[in-house]
Coordinates of C-alpha atoms and ligand atoms in Angstrom, one line a residue:
X19 CA 12.1 33.8 -2.2
X20 CA 9.4 34.6 0.2
X21 CA 9.6 31.3 1.8
X22 CA 13.1 31.4 2.1
X23 CA 12.7 35.1 4.0
X24 CA 10.1 33.7 6.1
X25 CA 12.2 30.5 7.3
X26 CA 15.6 32.3 7.5
X27 CA 16.4 32.9 11.5
X28 CA 19.2 35.1 10.9
X29 CA 17.2 37.6 9.2
X30 CA 16.8 40.7 11.0
X31 CA 12.8 41.2 11.1
X32 CA 13.0 44.7 9.1
X33 CA 14.9 43.3 6.6
X34 CA 12.6 40.6 6.1
X35 CA 9.8 42.8 6.3
X36 CA 11.0 45.0 3.4
X37 CA 12.0 41.8 1.1
X38 CA 8.6 40.4 2.0
X39 CA 7.0 43.8 0.6
X40 CA 9.1 43.6 -2.6
X41 CA 7.9 40.0 -3.3
X42 CA 4.5 40.8 -2.6
X43 CA 4.6 43.5 -5.2
X44 CA 6.3 40.8 -7.7
X45 CA 3.3 38.6 -6.8
X46 CA 0.5 41.3 -6.9
X47 CA 1.6 42.2 -10.5
X48 CA 0.9 38.7 -11.9
X49 CA -2.6 38.9 -10.7
X50 CA -5.6 41.0 -12.6
X51 CA -5.8 44.1 -10.6
X52 CA -9.2 43.3 -8.9
X53 CA -7.7 40.4 -7.2
X54 CA -4.2 42.1 -6.5
X55 CA -5.9 44.3 -4.3
X56 CA -7.0 41.6 -2.2
X57 CA -3.6 39.9 -1.2
X58 CA -2.8 41.9 1.7
X59 CA 0.5 41.3 3.7
X60 CA -1.2 38.7 6.0
X61 CA -2.9 37.1 3.2
X62 CA 0.4 36.7 1.6
X63 CA 2.2 35.2 4.5
X64 CA -0.4 32.8 5.4
X65 CA -0.7 31.9 1.6
X66 CA 3.2 30.9 1.9
X67 CA 2.1 28.1 4.6
X68 CA -0.8 26.8 2.8
X69 CA -0.9 24.7 -0.5
X70 CA 0.3 27.3 -3.4
X71 CA -2.8 27.5 -5.3
X72 CA -4.3 30.2 -3.3
X73 CA -1.7 32.6 -4.1
X74 CA -1.1 31.8 -7.7
X75 CA -2.5 33.7 -10.5
X76 CA -5.5 31.9 -12.4
X77 CA -4.0 29.5 -14.7
X78 CA -3.7 30.2 -18.2
X79 CA -2.6 27.1 -19.4
X80 CA -2.7 23.3 -18.1
X81 CA -1.9 23.5 -14.6
X82 CA 1.5 23.6 -13.5
X83 CA 1.4 21.2 -10.7
X84 CA 2.1 24.1 -8.2
X85 CA -1.1 24.3 -7.0
X86 CA -1.3 21.7 -4.2
X87 CA 2.8 22.6 -3.8
X88 CA 3.4 23.1 -0.1
X89 CA 6.7 25.1 0.7
X90 CA 7.0 24.3 4.5
X91 CA 6.9 20.8 6.0
X92 CA 4.7 20.0 9.2
X93 CA 7.6 21.6 11.7
X94 CA 7.7 24.9 9.7
X95 CA 10.7 24.1 7.9
X96 CA 11.4 25.1 4.3
X97 CA 10.9 21.7 2.4
X98 CA 13.8 20.2 1.0
X99 CA 12.4 19.7 -2.3
X100 CA 11.9 23.8 -2.8
X101 CA 15.9 23.9 -3.7
X102 CA 15.3 21.2 -6.7
X103 CA 12.4 23.4 -7.8
X104 CA 14.2 26.6 -8.1
X105 CA 16.9 24.8 -9.8
X106 CA 14.3 23.1 -12.2
X107 CA 12.4 26.1 -12.8
X108 CA 15.7 28.4 -13.2
X109 CA 14.7 30.8 -10.5
X110 CA 17.5 33.6 -11.2
X111 CA 20.6 33.0 -9.5
X112 CA 21.4 35.9 -8.2
X113 CA 18.2 36.1 -6.4
X114 CA 18.9 32.9 -4.8
X115 CA 22.3 33.8 -3.5
X116 CA 21.1 36.4 -1.7
X117 CA 19.6 33.5 0.7
X118 CA 21.2 30.3 -0.3
X119 CA 24.9 29.3 -1.5
X120 CA 23.1 26.3 -3.6
X121 CA 21.6 28.2 -6.4
X122 CA 24.5 28.2 -8.9
X123 CA 23.7 26.0 -11.3
X124 CA 20.3 25.2 -13.2
X125 CA 19.7 21.6 -12.8
X126 CA 19.3 21.1 -16.9
X127 CA 22.6 22.3 -17.2
X128 CA 24.1 20.0 -14.6
X129 CA 22.4 17.3 -15.8
X130 CA 23.5 17.9 -19.5
X131 CA 27.5 17.9 -18.3
X132 CA 26.9 14.8 -16.5
X133 CA 25.5 13.0 -19.5
X134 CA 28.0 14.8 -21.9
X135 CA 30.8 13.0 -19.5
X136 CA 29.1 9.8 -19.6
X137 CA 28.6 10.0 -23.2
X138 CA 32.5 10.3 -23.8
X139 CA 32.9 7.1 -22.0
X140 CA 33.1 3.6 -23.5
X141 CA 30.0 1.3 -22.8
X142 CA 32.0 -0.6 -20.5
X143 CA 32.9 2.6 -18.6
X144 CA 29.5 3.8 -19.0
X145 CA 28.1 0.8 -17.3
X146 CA 30.8 1.1 -14.5
X147 CA 30.1 4.9 -13.8
X148 CA 26.3 4.2 -13.5
X149 CA 27.2 1.6 -11.1
X150 CA 29.4 3.9 -9.0
X151 CA 26.8 6.9 -9.1
X152 CA 24.9 4.2 -6.9
X153 CA 27.6 2.5 -4.8
X154 CA 30.0 5.4 -4.1
X155 CA 28.2 8.4 -4.3
X156 CA 29.9 9.7 -1.2
X157 CA 32.7 8.6 1.3
X158 CA 36.2 9.3 2.3
X159 CA 38.5 10.4 -0.2
X160 CA 40.7 7.5 -0.7
X161 CA 37.9 4.9 -0.7
X162 CA 36.3 7.1 -3.2
X163 CA 39.6 7.4 -5.5
X164 CA 40.1 3.7 -5.3
X165 CA 36.4 2.8 -6.2
X166 CA 36.4 5.2 -9.1
X167 CA 39.8 4.5 -10.3
X168 CA 40.3 5.1 -13.8
X169 CA 37.0 7.5 -14.0
X170 CA 38.1 9.5 -10.9
X171 CA 39.9 12.0 -12.7
X172 CA 37.5 12.5 -15.3
X173 CA 34.3 12.6 -13.0
X174 CA 34.9 16.0 -11.3
X175 CA 31.2 15.8 -9.9
X176 CA 32.2 16.1 -6.1
X177 CA 32.1 18.3 -3.0
X178 CA 33.5 18.4 0.1
X179 CA 30.9 17.3 2.9
X180 CA 32.0 19.6 5.5
X181 CA 31.2 22.5 3.2
X182 CA 27.5 21.3 3.7
X183 CA 26.4 22.7 6.9
X184 CA 22.7 21.1 6.5
X185 CA 24.3 17.6 6.7
X186 CA 26.2 18.2 9.9
X187 CA 25.3 17.2 13.2
X188 CA 28.5 17.9 15.7
X189 CA 30.9 17.3 13.1
X190 CA 29.3 14.3 11.7
X191 CA 27.4 13.2 8.8
X192 CA 25.2 10.4 8.1
X193 CA 24.8 8.2 4.7
X194 CA 21.2 7.2 3.6
X195 CA 21.0 3.3 3.8
X196 CA 19.2 3.4 0.5
X197 CA 21.5 6.1 -1.7
X198 CA 24.5 6.2 0.5
X199 CA 24.4 10.1 0.0
X200 CA 24.4 12.6 3.0
X201 CA 21.2 12.9 5.1
X202 CA 19.8 16.1 6.0
X203 CA 19.8 17.4 9.6
X204 CA 17.0 19.2 10.9
X205 CA 16.6 20.8 14.0
X206 CA 13.3 21.8 15.2
X207 CA 12.6 22.6 19.0
X208 CA 15.1 20.7 21.0
X209 CA 14.7 17.5 18.7
X210 CA 16.9 16.6 15.8
X211 CA 15.8 14.8 12.7
X212 CA 18.2 12.9 10.3
X213 CA 16.4 12.2 7.0
X214 CA 17.2 11.4 3.5
X215 CA 15.3 13.9 1.4
X216 CA 14.7 11.2 -1.3
X217 CA 14.0 8.4 0.6
X218 CA 12.1 9.9 3.9
X219 CA 9.0 8.8 2.5
X220 CA 9.9 5.1 2.3
X221 CA 10.8 5.3 5.8
X222 CA 14.6 6.6 6.0
X223 CA 14.2 9.0 8.8
X224 CA 15.9 9.1 12.3
X225 CA 16.0 11.1 15.5
X226 CA 18.9 12.0 17.3
X227 CA 19.2 9.9 20.6
X228 CA 18.8 12.0 23.7
X229 CA 21.2 12.1 26.7
X230 CA 24.7 11.3 27.2
X231 CA 27.2 11.4 24.4
X232 CA 30.7 10.1 24.1
X233 CA 33.4 11.4 21.6
X234 CA 32.0 9.7 18.8
X235 CA 29.2 10.2 16.3
X236 CA 26.0 11.3 17.8
X237 CA 23.6 7.9 17.8
X238 CA 20.9 8.0 15.7
X239 CA 17.3 5.9 16.6
X240 CA 15.5 4.9 13.4
X241 CA 11.9 6.5 13.5
X242 CA 11.0 5.1 10.2
X243 CA 10.4 1.5 8.9
X244 CA 13.5 1.5 6.4
X245 CA 15.7 2.9 9.0
X246 CA 18.3 0.5 9.4
X247 CA 21.3 1.3 11.7
X248 CA 23.5 4.0 10.2
X249 CA 27.0 5.0 11.4
X250 CA 28.1 8.5 11.5
X251 CA 31.1 9.8 9.5
X252 CA 33.5 12.4 10.3
X253 CA 32.6 15.6 8.2
X254 CA 36.0 16.2 7.4
X255 CA 37.7 18.0 4.2
X256 CA 38.8 14.3 3.3
X257 CA 35.2 13.4 2.9
X258 CA 33.4 14.2 -0.5
X259 CA 29.8 13.4 -2.2
X260 CA 28.4 13.9 -5.3
X261 CA 26.8 17.2 -6.1
X262 CA 23.5 17.6 -5.4
X263 CA 22.0 17.8 -9.1
X264 CA 24.3 14.7 -9.8
X265 CA 22.9 12.8 -6.9
X266 CA 19.3 13.9 -7.8
X267 CA 19.4 13.4 -11.8
X268 CA 22.1 10.5 -11.7
X269 CA 22.0 8.5 -8.7
X270 CA 18.5 8.7 -8.1
X271 CA 17.3 7.4 -11.6
X272 CA 19.9 4.9 -11.6
X273 CA 18.4 3.5 -8.5
X274 CA 14.8 3.2 -9.9
X275 CA 16.4 1.6 -13.1
X276 CA 18.2 -1.0 -10.6
X277 CA 14.9 -1.5 -8.7
X278 CA 13.2 -2.2 -11.8
X279 CA 15.6 -4.9 -13.0
X280 CA 15.9 -6.6 -9.8
X281 CA 11.9 -6.8 -10.0
X282 CA 12.0 -7.9 -13.4
X283 CA 14.9 -10.8 -13.3
X284 CA 13.8 -14.4 -13.4
X285 CA 10.4 -13.7 -14.9
X286 CA 9.5 -16.2 -17.6
X287 CA 9.9 -15.2 -21.2
X288 CA 11.4 -11.9 -20.1
X289 CA 14.9 -10.4 -21.0
X290 CA 16.2 -7.2 -19.3
X291 CA 19.0 -5.6 -20.5
X292 CA 20.8 -2.9 -18.5
X293 CA 22.6 0.1 -20.1
X294 CA 22.5 -1.5 -23.4
X295 CA 24.6 1.1 -24.9
X296 CA 23.7 0.2 -28.5
X297 CA 22.4 3.5 -30.0
X298 CA 23.8 6.5 -27.5
X299 CA 24.1 5.4 -24.1
X300 CA 22.2 8.1 -22.5
X301 CA 19.0 7.8 -24.4
X302 CA 17.5 4.6 -22.6
X303 CA 18.9 2.7 -20.1
X304 CA 16.9 -0.4 -19.6
X305 CA 15.8 -2.7 -22.5
X306 CA 12.9 -4.8 -21.8
X307 CA 12.0 -7.6 -24.0
X308 CA 9.0 -10.2 -23.5
X309 CA 8.6 -13.1 -25.9
X310 CA 6.0 -15.3 -25.2
X311 CA 5.4 -18.1 -27.8
X312 CA 2.7 -17.5 -30.0
X313 CA 2.2 -13.9 -29.0
X314 CA 3.3 -10.4 -30.2
X315 CA 6.6 -9.6 -29.0
X316 CA 6.7 -6.7 -26.3
X317 CA 9.5 -4.2 -26.1
X318 CA 10.1 -1.2 -23.5
X319 CA 13.0 1.0 -23.7
X320 CA 12.9 2.6 -20.3
X321 CA 14.5 6.2 -19.2
X322 CA 14.0 6.8 -15.5
X323 CA 13.8 10.2 -14.3
X324 CA 13.7 11.4 -10.8
X325 CA 12.9 15.5 -11.3
X326 CA 11.2 17.2 -8.6
X327 CA 8.8 19.1 -10.9
X328 CA 7.3 17.4 -13.9
X329 CA 6.4 20.5 -15.5
X330 CA 10.2 21.4 -15.9
X331 CA 10.8 17.8 -16.9
X332 CA 8.3 17.9 -19.8
X333 CA 10.2 21.3 -20.6
X334 CA 13.3 19.3 -21.2
X335 CA 12.0 16.2 -22.7
X336 CA 10.2 18.3 -25.2
X337 CA 13.3 19.8 -26.3
X338 CA 14.6 16.6 -27.3
X339 CA 14.8 15.4 -31.1
X340 CA 11.8 13.0 -31.6
X341 CA 13.3 9.4 -31.2
X342 CA 13.2 6.7 -33.8
X343 CA 11.7 4.4 -31.4
X344 CA 9.1 4.4 -28.6
X345 CA 10.4 5.5 -25.1
X346 CA 9.2 4.8 -22.0
X347 CA 9.7 7.5 -19.3
X348 CA 9.6 6.0 -15.9
X349 CA 8.9 8.2 -12.6
X350 CA 9.1 7.1 -8.8
X351 CA 5.8 5.4 -7.6
X352 CA 4.9 8.7 -5.6
X353 CA 4.4 10.8 -8.8
X354 CA 1.7 8.4 -10.0
X355 CA -0.6 11.3 -10.2
X356 CA 1.6 13.4 -12.5
X357 CA 1.8 10.7 -15.4
X358 CA -1.2 11.8 -17.3
X359 CA -0.2 15.6 -17.4
X360 CA 3.2 14.7 -18.8
X361 CA 2.2 12.2 -21.4
X362 CA -0.5 14.8 -22.5
X363 CA 2.5 17.1 -22.7
X364 CA 4.9 14.5 -24.7
X365 CA 1.9 13.8 -27.1
X366 CA 3.3 13.0 -30.7
X367 CA 7.1 12.7 -29.3
X368 CA 6.8 8.8 -29.3
X369 CA 7.0 8.8 -25.3
X370 CA 4.7 7.1 -22.7
X371 CA 5.0 7.9 -19.2
X372 CA 4.6 5.2 -16.2
X373 CA 5.9 4.4 -12.9
X374 CA 8.1 1.8 -11.5
X375 CA 5.3 -0.2 -9.8
X376 CA 2.9 0.3 -12.8
X377 CA 5.9 -1.0 -15.6
X378 CA 6.7 -4.0 -13.2
X379 CA 3.1 -5.1 -13.3
X380 CA 2.6 -4.4 -17.1
X381 CA 5.7 -6.8 -17.5
X382 CA 4.5 -9.5 -15.3
X383 CA 1.1 -9.4 -17.1
X384 CA 2.9 -9.6 -20.5
X385 CA 4.9 -12.4 -19.7
X386 CA 2.3 -14.3 -17.7
X387 CA 3.7 -14.2 -14.4
X388 CA 1.0 -14.3 -11.6
X389 CA 0.1 -11.1 -10.0
X390 CA 1.5 -10.2 -6.9
Ligands
ZN96 ZN1 18.4 8.2 0.3

């Protein structure tokens, strides 16, 4: 909340100061008195722009992974992932709505609503929906209707792109070349950056081309290694995109699963089943089996997760019933450092935790493929 107040250019300075006083009071109350006295307003405001550890009370339980978290990026702009963190940790909604329009639904509720919708589908429809989450997460109304076809009326997870000011650049929006969802437009000083929140780290970022603009979309110049040419799309009420939670908890993990499948197909002695749907469709999404003659059969049942906070993810997974089989939770490669923490939290629940790259290496080793 304090970071949002700090970064909101429209907030009158007096209002900002009084809000920060409130938040400082809340923060101090979490510290032992002798430490609380040492956090003055200057230390508080500086602390917001550094790794959060210095502001947090001494950890009573295993680290919450917040210590290293930064709320602002290198340009002093509030980081995109802060929004997901608030959802995943259920920061109270009315507090969020004072600043943002997005704090409406907690991640878990929306993820559950998505999976309940998916669970009601036949195995065939389920596979189709998972593919559509990746291939048609945003676009023109007519095009989306045609693609989603029979599932369109049952899948009310779309919002109008023109309602999302963060995705608009002079009346246009730009789909990410990897996930096809609207990229974020960030202005700092006289430059405007356009990037996918999930894929910027993999090189999906652009800069707005300077100079003479015609009437069409503002041209973008790629600044990252994966910044292939993208075309602007009009941000009209006729263009829709999946809600943010469905993109994050539906589209992104499905992309991880597809990447895994693509890395494994064609390996010797290896069978990869996508969305087997044999038990309940949402319990695991990828079934990998390696049968080398003369050796023990190896099986992985995989569920990919793309949560921003592994602490919140652990909390959600702990609430699940213990499964009748071993489950492999797969995280994006950039969360490799979190896998030990998550494994420890899930001990006794028949879940192991790995990353896309590590699982591919493990399967290649099991089937005898040469290491890459
Ligand atoms: Zn993307």
